[in-house]
């Protein structure tokens, strides 16, 4: 019993780290320190999802290594097709006319693929309820920050992140009619909100009444305020 509780708690921490490090927050202070320490410049702007996320994924996989054979055995053929697709993407990026640009985006998409693989290892039937709670709680925290930025004129996300050494680049400023939250662009925010709506409904089916209800409202609000047509299409 104690081991099961510990495993659920540990898996929840891993999921929370994956969600947090997946945010597109630049790390200029850390990048400057590393460049000065090693004496070279990175070809990309380091961020939480290019610096911390791969390391966190590696730790998660190593700790849960015993679950890997089960996942590979169940999804061998789909994973082989996806691996072949990403190999073709890297091959095309290497021989592209704009190699540097192509390799940068190939690396970014590969990180997303690694996130998918790690979640396959991490999420199980035994911890699906606790994982749902973590995901909905994380989304409510992000939605709360976004709402606070709308309600309080003297508080903005960008200066707040800058005060802790992070940089948030927004393609739409908070004064516009479309909200980006902390996803740089309204479209990712809208798509994530639309996706979380389904998970919020699932949370209600798992009797997570408070988290499910609040997340449902936050997801619908995110879709509307983002003004994302793709997010609206997902819902309808």
CSV table of C-alpha atoms in Angstrom, one decimal:
chain,number,residue,atom,x,y,z
A,1,UNK,CA,0.0,0.0,0.0
A,2,UNK,CA,2.8,2.4,1.0
A,3,UNK,CA,4.7,1.6,-2.2
A,4,UNK,CA,1.6,2.3,-4.3
A,5,UNK,CA,1.1,5.7,-2.7
A,6,UNK,CA,4.8,6.5,-3.2
A,7,UNK,CA,4.7,5.4,-6.9
A,8,UNK,CA,1.7,7.6,-7.5
A,9,UNK,CA,3.3,10.6,-5.7
A,10,UNK,CA,6.6,10.1,-7.6
A,11,UNK,CA,4.8,9.8,-11.0
A,12,UNK,CA,2.8,12.9,-10.2
A,13,UNK,CA,6.0,14.8,-9.6
A,14,UNK,CA,7.5,13.6,-12.9
A,15,UNK,CA,4.3,14.7,-14.8
A,16,UNK,CA,4.3,18.1,-13.1
A,17,UNK,CA,8.0,18.6,-14.1
A,18,UNK,CA,7.2,17.6,-17.7
A,19,UNK,CA,4.3,20.0,-17.9
A,20,UNK,CA,6.2,22.9,-16.4
A,21,UNK,CA,9.4,22.4,-18.4
A,22,UNK,CA,7.3,22.2,-21.6
A,23,UNK,CA,6.4,25.8,-21.3
A,24,UNK,CA,8.2,28.1,-23.8
A,25,UNK,CA,10.1,30.2,-21.3
A,26,UNK,CA,13.5,31.5,-22.4
A,27,UNK,CA,16.4,31.2,-19.9
A,28,UNK,CA,18.7,34.2,-20.9
A,29,UNK,CA,20.5,34.3,-17.5
A,30,UNK,CA,21.4,30.6,-17.6
A,31,UNK,CA,22.4,30.8,-21.2
A,32,UNK,CA,24.7,33.7,-20.6
A,33,UNK,CA,26.3,31.9,-17.6
A,34,UNK,CA,26.8,28.7,-19.7
A,35,UNK,CA,28.3,30.6,-22.7
A,36,UNK,CA,30.7,32.4,-20.4
A,37,UNK,CA,31.6,29.2,-18.6
A,38,UNK,CA,32.3,27.1,-21.7
A,39,UNK,CA,33.5,29.9,-24.0
A,40,UNK,CA,31.1,29.4,-26.9
A,41,UNK,CA,27.7,30.6,-28.1
A,42,UNK,CA,24.7,28.3,-28.4
A,43,UNK,CA,23.1,28.3,-31.9
A,44,UNK,CA,19.6,28.6,-30.4
A,45,UNK,CA,18.0,30.5,-27.6
A,46,UNK,CA,17.9,28.2,-24.6
A,47,UNK,CA,14.5,27.8,-22.9
A,48,UNK,CA,12.9,25.5,-20.4
A,49,UNK,CA,11.8,23.1,-23.1
A,50,UNK,CA,15.2,22.8,-24.7
A,51,UNK,CA,17.4,22.9,-21.6
A,52,UNK,CA,15.5,21.4,-18.7
A,53,UNK,CA,12.9,19.3,-20.4
A,54,UNK,CA,15.2,16.8,-22.1
A,55,UNK,CA,17.1,16.2,-18.9
A,56,UNK,CA,13.9,15.7,-17.0
A,57,UNK,CA,12.6,13.3,-19.6
A,58,UNK,CA,15.8,11.3,-19.3
A,59,UNK,CA,15.5,11.1,-15.5
A,60,UNK,CA,11.9,10.0,-15.8
A,61,UNK,CA,12.7,7.2,-18.2
A,62,UNK,CA,15.7,6.0,-16.2
A,63,UNK,CA,13.6,5.8,-13.0
A,64,UNK,CA,10.7,4.0,-14.8
A,65,UNK,CA,13.0,1.8,-16.9
A,66,UNK,CA,11.2,-1.4,-15.8
A,67,UNK,CA,8.0,-0.2,-17.5
A,68,UNK,CA,9.8,0.3,-20.9
A,69,UNK,CA,9.6,-3.4,-22.1
A,70,UNK,CA,5.8,-3.4,-21.5
A,71,UNK,CA,5.3,-0.3,-23.6
A,72,UNK,CA,7.6,-1.4,-26.4
A,73,UNK,CA,5.8,-4.8,-26.5
A,74,UNK,CA,2.4,-3.3,-26.7
A,75,UNK,CA,3.1,-0.6,-29.2
A,76,UNK,CA,6.0,-2.0,-31.2
A,77,UNK,CA,4.7,-1.3,-34.7
A,78,UNK,CA,3.2,2.2,-34.1
A,79,UNK,CA,6.4,3.3,-32.4
A,80,UNK,CA,8.5,1.9,-35.2
A,81,UNK,CA,6.5,3.9,-37.8
A,82,UNK,CA,6.9,7.1,-35.7
A,83,UNK,CA,10.6,6.5,-35.3
A,84,UNK,CA,11.0,6.0,-39.1
A,85,UNK,CA,9.0,9.2,-39.6
A,86,UNK,CA,11.4,11.2,-37.4
A,87,UNK,CA,14.4,9.6,-38.9
A,88,UNK,CA,13.1,10.8,-42.3
A,89,UNK,CA,12.5,14.3,-40.9
A,90,UNK,CA,16.1,14.5,-39.6
A,91,UNK,CA,17.5,13.2,-42.9
A,92,UNK,CA,15.5,15.8,-44.8
A,93,UNK,CA,16.6,18.6,-42.4
A,94,UNK,CA,20.3,17.6,-42.8
A,95,UNK,CA,20.1,17.9,-46.6
A,96,UNK,CA,17.8,21.0,-46.6
A,97,UNK,CA,18.9,24.2,-48.2
A,98,UNK,CA,18.3,25.9,-44.9
A,99,UNK,CA,20.1,23.3,-42.7
A,100,UNK,CA,20.5,25.3,-39.6
A,101,UNK,CA,16.8,26.4,-39.5
A,102,UNK,CA,15.6,22.9,-40.4
A,103,UNK,CA,17.8,21.1,-37.8
A,104,UNK,CA,16.6,23.5,-35.1
A,105,UNK,CA,12.9,22.7,-35.7
A,106,UNK,CA,13.7,19.0,-36.1
A,107,UNK,CA,15.2,19.0,-32.7
A,108,UNK,CA,12.2,20.8,-31.2
A,109,UNK,CA,9.8,18.3,-32.8
A,110,UNK,CA,11.9,15.4,-31.5
A,111,UNK,CA,11.6,16.7,-28.0
A,112,UNK,CA,7.8,16.6,-28.4
A,113,UNK,CA,8.2,13.0,-29.6
A,114,UNK,CA,10.2,12.1,-26.5
A,115,UNK,CA,7.6,13.7,-24.3
A,116,UNK,CA,5.0,11.4,-26.0
A,117,UNK,CA,7.2,8.3,-25.4
A,118,UNK,CA,7.8,9.3,-21.7
A,119,UNK,CA,4.1,9.8,-21.1
A,120,UNK,CA,3.5,6.3,-22.5
A,121,UNK,CA,5.8,5.0,-19.8
A,122,UNK,CA,4.6,7.2,-17.0
A,123,UNK,CA,0.8,7.0,-17.3
A,124,UNK,CA,-0.8,3.7,-16.3
A,125,UNK,CA,-4.2,2.5,-15.3
A,126,UNK,CA,-3.1,2.5,-11.6
A,127,UNK,CA,-2.2,6.2,-11.6
A,128,UNK,CA,-4.6,7.7,-14.2
A,129,UNK,CA,-6.7,9.5,-11.5
A,130,UNK,CA,-3.8,11.1,-9.8
A,131,UNK,CA,-2.3,12.1,-13.2
A,132,UNK,CA,-5.6,13.7,-14.2
A,133,UNK,CA,-5.6,15.7,-10.9
A,134,UNK,CA,-2.1,16.9,-11.5
A,135,UNK,CA,-2.8,17.9,-15.1
A,136,UNK,CA,-6.0,19.8,-14.2
A,137,UNK,CA,-4.4,21.5,-11.2
A,138,UNK,CA,-1.5,22.6,-13.4
A,139,UNK,CA,-3.9,24.0,-16.0
A,140,UNK,CA,-5.9,25.8,-13.4
A,141,UNK,CA,-2.7,27.5,-12.1
A,142,UNK,CA,-1.8,28.6,-15.6
A,143,UNK,CA,-5.4,29.9,-16.1
A,144,UNK,CA,-5.2,31.7,-12.8
A,145,UNK,CA,-2.0,33.6,-13.9
A,146,UNK,CA,-3.7,34.5,-17.1
A,147,UNK,CA,-6.8,35.7,-15.4
A,148,UNK,CA,-4.8,37.7,-12.9
A,149,UNK,CA,-3.1,39.5,-15.8
A,150,UNK,CA,-6.5,40.5,-17.1
A,151,UNK,CA,-7.9,41.6,-13.8
A,152,UNK,CA,-4.9,43.6,-12.4
A,153,UNK,CA,-3.6,46.3,-14.7
A,154,UNK,CA,-0.4,46.8,-12.8
A,155,UNK,CA,0.6,43.1,-12.9
A,156,UNK,CA,2.0,41.5,-16.1
A,157,UNK,CA,3.4,38.0,-16.7
A,158,UNK,CA,6.4,39.2,-18.7
A,159,UNK,CA,7.9,41.5,-16.0
A,160,UNK,CA,7.1,38.8,-13.4
A,161,UNK,CA,9.0,36.1,-15.3
A,162,UNK,CA,11.9,38.6,-15.9
A,163,UNK,CA,12.2,39.1,-12.2
A,164,UNK,CA,13.1,35.4,-11.8
A,165,UNK,CA,15.5,35.2,-14.7
A,166,UNK,CA,13.1,34.0,-17.4
A,167,UNK,CA,11.8,35.6,-20.5
A,168,UNK,CA,8.3,35.2,-22.0
A,169,UNK,CA,8.0,36.2,-25.7
A,170,UNK,CA,4.5,37.1,-26.7
A,171,UNK,CA,3.4,37.5,-30.3
A,172,UNK,CA,0.2,39.2,-29.1
A,173,UNK,CA,0.6,41.7,-26.2
A,174,UNK,CA,-1.9,41.3,-23.3
A,175,UNK,CA,-3.7,44.5,-24.3
A,176,UNK,CA,-5.0,42.9,-27.5
A,177,UNK,CA,-8.3,41.0,-27.7
A,178,UNK,CA,-6.6,37.6,-28.0
A,179,UNK,CA,-4.9,36.0,-25.0
A,180,UNK,CA,-1.7,34.0,-25.3
A,181,UNK,CA,-1.4,33.1,-21.6
A,182,UNK,CA,2.2,31.9,-21.3
A,183,UNK,CA,2.3,30.0,-24.6
A,184,UNK,CA,3.7,32.9,-26.8
A,185,UNK,CA,0.8,32.7,-29.2
A,186,UNK,CA,-3.0,32.5,-28.9
A,187,UNK,CA,-3.3,29.4,-31.1
A,188,UNK,CA,-1.4,27.0,-28.8
A,189,UNK,CA,-3.2,28.4,-25.8
A,190,UNK,CA,-6.6,27.8,-27.5
A,191,UNK,CA,-5.6,24.3,-28.6
A,192,UNK,CA,-4.4,23.3,-25.2
A,193,UNK,CA,-7.6,24.7,-23.6
A,194,UNK,CA,-9.7,22.7,-26.1
A,195,UNK,CA,-7.8,19.5,-25.3
A,196,UNK,CA,-8.0,20.1,-21.6
A,197,UNK,CA,-11.8,20.4,-21.8
A,198,UNK,CA,-12.0,16.8,-22.7
A,199,UNK,CA,-9.7,15.8,-19.8
A,200,UNK,CA,-11.8,18.0,-17.5
A,201,UNK,CA,-14.9,16.1,-18.5
A,202,UNK,CA,-13.0,12.9,-17.9
A,203,UNK,CA,-12.0,14.2,-14.5
A,204,UNK,CA,-15.7,14.7,-13.7
A,205,UNK,CA,-16.4,11.1,-14.6
A,206,UNK,CA,-13.6,10.2,-12.1
A,207,UNK,CA,-15.5,12.2,-9.4
A,208,UNK,CA,-13.0,15.0,-9.4
A,209,UNK,CA,-15.8,17.4,-9.0
A,210,UNK,CA,-14.0,20.6,-8.0
A,211,UNK,CA,-11.0,20.2,-10.4
A,212,UNK,CA,-13.2,19.0,-13.2
A,213,UNK,CA,-15.7,21.8,-12.9
A,214,UNK,CA,-13.2,24.6,-12.6
A,215,UNK,CA,-11.1,23.2,-15.4
A,216,UNK,CA,-14.1,22.9,-17.7
A,217,UNK,CA,-14.9,26.6,-17.1
A,218,UNK,CA,-11.2,27.6,-17.5
A,219,UNK,CA,-10.9,25.6,-20.8
A,220,UNK,CA,-14.0,27.1,-22.3
A,221,UNK,CA,-12.8,30.6,-21.3
A,222,UNK,CA,-9.4,29.9,-22.8
A,223,UNK,CA,-10.9,28.8,-26.1
A,224,UNK,CA,-13.0,31.9,-26.3
A,225,UNK,CA,-10.3,34.4,-25.2
A,226,UNK,CA,-7.6,32.9,-27.4
A,227,UNK,CA,-9.8,33.5,-30.5
A,228,UNK,CA,-8.3,30.4,-32.1
A,229,UNK,CA,-10.4,29.1,-34.9
A,230,UNK,CA,-8.6,25.7,-34.7
A,231,UNK,CA,-9.6,25.4,-31.1
A,232,UNK,CA,-13.2,26.2,-31.9
A,233,UNK,CA,-13.2,23.6,-34.6
A,234,UNK,CA,-12.0,20.9,-32.1
A,235,UNK,CA,-15.0,21.8,-29.9
A,236,UNK,CA,-17.6,21.8,-32.7
